[in-house]
Amino acid sequence: MSGWVVVAGLGPGRESLIVPEVADVLAEATDVVGYIPYVRRVTPRPGLTLHESDNRVELDRATHALEMAAEGKRVVVVSSGDPGVFAMASAVFEALEAGPQEWLTLDIRVLPGITAMLAAAARIGAPLGHDFAAINLSDNLKPWDLIETRLRAAGEAGFAMAFYNPRSKSRPHQFARALEILREACGEETLISFARAVSTPEEEIRTVTLAEATPEMADMRTMVIVGNRDTRRVGNYVYTPRSAL
C-alpha cells in the first residue's frame, strides 16, 4: 500500500513548539484528521483536506484515518502535546487491531511532541526532577474508584504527579475529592502548581500548598503538578531534588 498514517503531536500551543519532523510530515500530507481545535491549528493549503471531528470519537477518527491510508492517501492524525500521552496514538493501534488484516501492512508512524506536562514543568522550574506519575483524572474511560486508588498509591509512594483533565463542567466535584486524597497521602504542605494554557497568551502559573489549593484553581486547560514531600521553592521556581533517602 502506498498510503501511510502518521500520528503526530502539535505540542502544547505555541507554533514554535511543534517539532520540525512534525512540520515536515504535515507538508507531505494529503489529509489531516483530528479533534476540531487541533485540526484548526494546521494551515490550509491546496491539496490538503482537513477532517475535523468532535471529542470522544477517537476510534471513529482513527478508523477513518486507516481507511484513507488503505486507499493510498497520506494521512496525519493530530493531537495536542504528544500523541502517545492520553491521546490518539493508542486509539490508532486499537482501531488497527480491530480492523481488517490488510491494514497490518500499512506504514504507520508515531511522531513525538512536547507534552503539556513537560511544557508546564519547564515553566514552573523542575517539579518532575525525580520519579513521577502522569495521571488522567477524567473518568470517561476508567472508573473513578480506580483513579482514587492510583492517586493514593502514587502519593503514598512519594511520586510527584502530573494531572491531565483535572476538572470539567460535567464533573466539578471530582477534583475536590482528588485534593482530599492528596492532602491525606502527601501532606498538606506539599506544593501543587496550576499551569493554565501554557505557551499561549492566556498562560497563568500559580503554586500553592495542598492546604491552600481549591478546586476552582483548575479547569480543562490546566495542567496540575503536585510535588513530593521533598519538592521545594527556590526564588520564583519550584523543583524536586534528584535524590531521595
Coordinates of C-alpha atoms in Angstrom, one line a residue:
M1 CA 0.0 0.0 0.0
S2 CA 1.3 3.4 -0.9
G3 CA -0.6 5.4 1.7
W4 CA 0.5 6.0 5.3
V5 CA -0.6 7.2 8.6
V6 CA 1.4 9.4 10.9
V7 CA 0.2 10.2 14.4
A8 CA 1.7 13.5 15.3
G9 CA 1.8 15.8 18.3
L10 CA 1.3 19.5 17.8
G11 CA 2.8 20.5 21.2
P12 CA 1.1 22.5 24.0
G13 CA 0.0 25.5 22.0
R14 CA 2.7 27.8 20.6
E15 CA 3.6 27.1 17.0
S16 CA 7.4 27.3 17.7
L17 CA 7.0 24.3 20.0
I18 CA 5.9 22.0 17.1
V19 CA 9.0 19.8 16.4
P20 CA 10.4 20.1 12.9
E21 CA 9.7 16.5 12.0
V22 CA 6.0 17.0 12.5
A23 CA 6.1 20.2 10.5
D24 CA 7.8 18.3 7.6
V25 CA 5.2 15.5 7.6
L26 CA 2.3 17.9 7.6
A27 CA 3.8 19.4 4.4
E28 CA 3.6 16.0 2.8
A29 CA 0.1 15.0 3.9
T30 CA -3.0 14.8 1.7
D31 CA -5.3 14.6 4.7
V32 CA -5.3 15.7 8.3
V33 CA -7.6 14.1 10.9
G34 CA -8.3 15.2 14.4
Y35 CA -10.3 17.0 17.1
I36 CA -11.7 20.3 15.9
P37 CA -9.4 22.7 17.7
Y38 CA -6.3 20.7 16.9
V39 CA -7.1 20.5 13.1
R40 CA -7.7 24.2 13.1
R41 CA -4.1 24.7 14.2
V42 CA -3.0 23.3 10.8
T43 CA -2.7 25.8 8.0
P44 CA -4.9 25.0 5.0
R45 CA -3.2 24.6 1.6
P46 CA -4.1 23.3 -1.9
G47 CA -4.0 19.5 -2.0
L48 CA -4.7 19.1 1.8
T49 CA -8.1 18.1 3.1
L50 CA -8.8 18.8 6.8
H51 CA -11.2 16.4 8.6
E52 CA -12.5 17.8 11.8
S53 CA -14.4 15.7 14.4
D54 CA -15.8 16.2 17.8
N55 CA -14.4 15.0 21.1
R56 CA -15.0 11.4 22.3
V57 CA -15.0 9.9 18.8
E58 CA -11.3 8.8 18.8
L59 CA -11.9 5.3 17.5
D60 CA -14.1 6.6 14.6
R61 CA -11.4 9.1 13.8
A62 CA -8.6 6.5 13.9
T63 CA -10.6 4.1 11.7
H64 CA -11.3 6.9 9.2
A65 CA -7.5 7.6 9.0
L66 CA -6.6 4.0 8.4
E67 CA -9.3 3.6 5.7
M68 CA -7.9 6.6 3.9
A69 CA -4.4 5.3 4.1
A70 CA -5.5 2.0 2.7
E71 CA -6.9 4.0 -0.3
G72 CA -3.4 5.4 -0.8
K73 CA -3.7 8.7 1.0
R74 CA -1.0 10.3 3.2
V75 CA -2.8 10.9 6.5
V76 CA -1.7 12.8 9.6
V77 CA -3.7 12.2 12.8
V78 CA -3.0 15.2 15.0
S79 CA -3.1 15.5 18.8
S80 CA -2.1 18.3 21.1
G81 CA 1.1 17.7 23.1
D82 CA 2.5 14.2 22.5
P83 CA 0.2 11.7 20.7
G84 CA 1.3 8.9 22.9
V85 CA 0.2 10.6 26.2
F86 CA -3.6 10.2 26.7
A87 CA -4.0 10.9 23.0
M88 CA -4.5 9.5 19.5
A89 CA -1.6 7.0 19.1
S90 CA -3.2 4.4 21.3
A91 CA -6.6 4.9 19.5
V92 CA -5.0 4.3 16.1
F93 CA -3.5 1.0 17.3
E94 CA -6.8 0.0 18.9
A95 CA -8.5 0.6 15.5
L96 CA -5.7 -1.3 13.7
E97 CA -6.2 -4.3 16.0
A98 CA -9.9 -4.3 15.3
G99 CA -9.6 -3.7 11.6
P100 CA -9.1 -5.9 8.5
Q101 CA -5.9 -8.0 8.2
E102 CA -4.6 -6.0 5.3
W103 CA -4.2 -2.9 7.4
L104 CA -1.3 -4.6 9.2
T105 CA 0.8 -3.8 6.1
L106 CA 0.2 -0.1 6.3
D107 CA 3.1 2.3 7.0
I108 CA 2.2 3.7 10.5
R109 CA 4.4 6.0 12.4
V110 CA 4.1 8.0 15.6
L111 CA 6.0 11.3 15.9
P112 CA 6.6 12.7 19.4
G113 CA 5.6 16.2 20.5
I114 CA 6.2 18.3 23.6
T115 CA 3.6 17.4 26.1
A116 CA 1.5 19.8 28.2
M117 CA 3.1 18.1 31.2
L118 CA 6.6 18.9 30.2
A119 CA 5.9 22.4 29.0
A120 CA 4.2 23.2 32.3
A121 CA 7.0 21.7 34.3
A122 CA 9.6 23.7 32.4
R123 CA 7.7 27.0 33.1
I124 CA 7.4 26.0 36.8
G125 CA 11.1 25.0 37.2
A126 CA 11.8 21.3 37.7
P127 CA 8.9 19.8 39.7
L128 CA 9.3 16.4 37.9
G129 CA 13.0 16.2 38.6
H130 CA 12.7 12.9 40.4
D131 CA 10.3 9.9 39.9
F132 CA 6.9 11.0 38.9
A133 CA 3.5 9.7 37.7
A134 CA 1.2 11.1 35.0
I135 CA -2.5 10.5 35.7
N136 CA -5.6 11.4 33.6
L137 CA -8.3 12.5 36.1
S138 CA -11.1 12.0 33.5
D139 CA -13.3 9.0 34.3
N140 CA -14.6 8.8 30.7
L141 CA -12.6 5.6 30.0
K142 CA -12.0 4.3 33.5
P143 CA -13.9 4.2 36.8
W144 CA -13.4 7.0 39.4
D145 CA -12.7 4.4 42.1
L146 CA -9.6 3.3 40.1
I147 CA -8.5 6.9 39.8
E148 CA -8.8 7.3 43.6
T149 CA -6.7 4.1 44.1
R150 CA -4.0 5.3 41.8
L151 CA -3.9 8.8 43.4
R152 CA -3.5 7.4 46.8
A153 CA -0.9 4.8 45.8
A154 CA 1.2 7.4 43.9
G155 CA 1.0 9.9 46.8
E156 CA 1.9 7.4 49.4
A157 CA 4.8 6.1 47.3
G158 CA 6.3 9.6 47.1
F159 CA 5.9 10.3 43.4
A160 CA 5.5 13.8 42.1
M161 CA 2.4 13.8 39.9
A162 CA 1.1 15.5 36.8
F163 CA -2.6 15.5 36.2
Y164 CA -4.3 15.8 32.8
N165 CA -8.0 16.8 32.5
P166 CA -8.4 17.8 36.2
R167 CA -11.8 19.4 36.3
S168 CA -14.6 19.9 33.8
K169 CA -18.1 21.4 33.9
S170 CA -19.6 17.9 33.9
R171 CA -17.5 16.6 36.9
P172 CA -16.6 19.6 39.0
H173 CA -16.8 17.7 42.3
Q174 CA -14.2 15.0 41.5
F175 CA -11.2 17.3 41.7
A176 CA -12.2 18.4 45.2
R177 CA -12.2 14.7 46.1
A178 CA -8.7 14.3 44.5
L179 CA -7.4 17.2 46.6
E180 CA -8.7 15.5 49.7
I181 CA -6.9 12.3 48.9
L182 CA -3.7 14.2 48.1
R183 CA -3.7 16.0 51.4
E184 CA -4.0 12.7 53.2
A185 CA -1.4 10.9 51.1
C186 CA 1.2 13.6 50.6
G187 CA 0.7 16.1 53.5
E188 CA -0.9 19.5 53.4
E189 CA 2.4 21.4 53.0
T190 CA 3.2 19.7 49.7
L191 CA 3.4 22.1 46.8
I192 CA 0.9 22.0 44.0
S193 CA 1.2 24.1 40.8
F194 CA -1.6 25.1 38.4
A195 CA -0.3 25.8 34.9
R196 CA -3.1 27.1 32.6
A197 CA -2.9 27.5 28.8
V198 CA 0.9 27.1 28.9
S199 CA 2.7 28.7 25.9
T200 CA -0.3 30.7 24.9
P201 CA -1.2 34.4 25.6
E202 CA -3.6 33.2 28.3
E203 CA -0.9 31.4 30.3
E204 CA -1.2 31.5 34.0
I205 CA 1.1 29.8 36.5
R206 CA 0.3 29.5 40.2
T207 CA 1.9 27.5 43.0
V208 CA 0.4 27.0 46.5
T209 CA 0.4 24.3 49.2
L210 CA -2.2 21.5 49.1
A211 CA -3.7 23.1 52.2
E212 CA -4.3 26.3 50.2
A213 CA -5.5 24.6 46.9
T214 CA -9.1 24.8 45.9
P215 CA -10.9 23.0 43.0
E216 CA -11.7 26.3 41.2
M217 CA -8.0 26.8 40.5
A218 CA -8.2 24.1 37.8
D219 CA -10.1 23.7 34.6
M220 CA -9.7 21.6 31.4
R221 CA -7.0 23.9 30.1
T222 CA -4.9 23.5 33.3
M223 CA -2.1 21.1 33.9
V224 CA -1.8 20.3 37.6
I225 CA 1.6 19.2 39.0
V226 CA 1.9 18.0 42.6
G227 CA 5.4 17.6 44.1
N228 CA 6.5 15.1 46.6
R229 CA 7.5 15.8 50.2
D230 CA 10.9 17.0 49.1
T231 CA 9.7 19.4 46.4
R232 CA 10.6 23.0 47.4
R233 CA 10.7 26.6 46.2
V234 CA 13.9 28.4 45.3
G235 CA 13.2 32.0 44.4
N236 CA 10.4 32.1 41.8
Y237 CA 10.9 28.4 40.9
V238 CA 9.8 25.0 42.2
Y239 CA 11.9 21.9 41.9
T240 CA 12.1 18.4 43.1
P241 CA 15.6 17.2 44.1
R242 CA 17.1 14.4 42.0
S243 CA 17.9 12.3 45.1
A244 CA 15.8 10.7 47.8
L245 CA 16.5 8.9 51.0

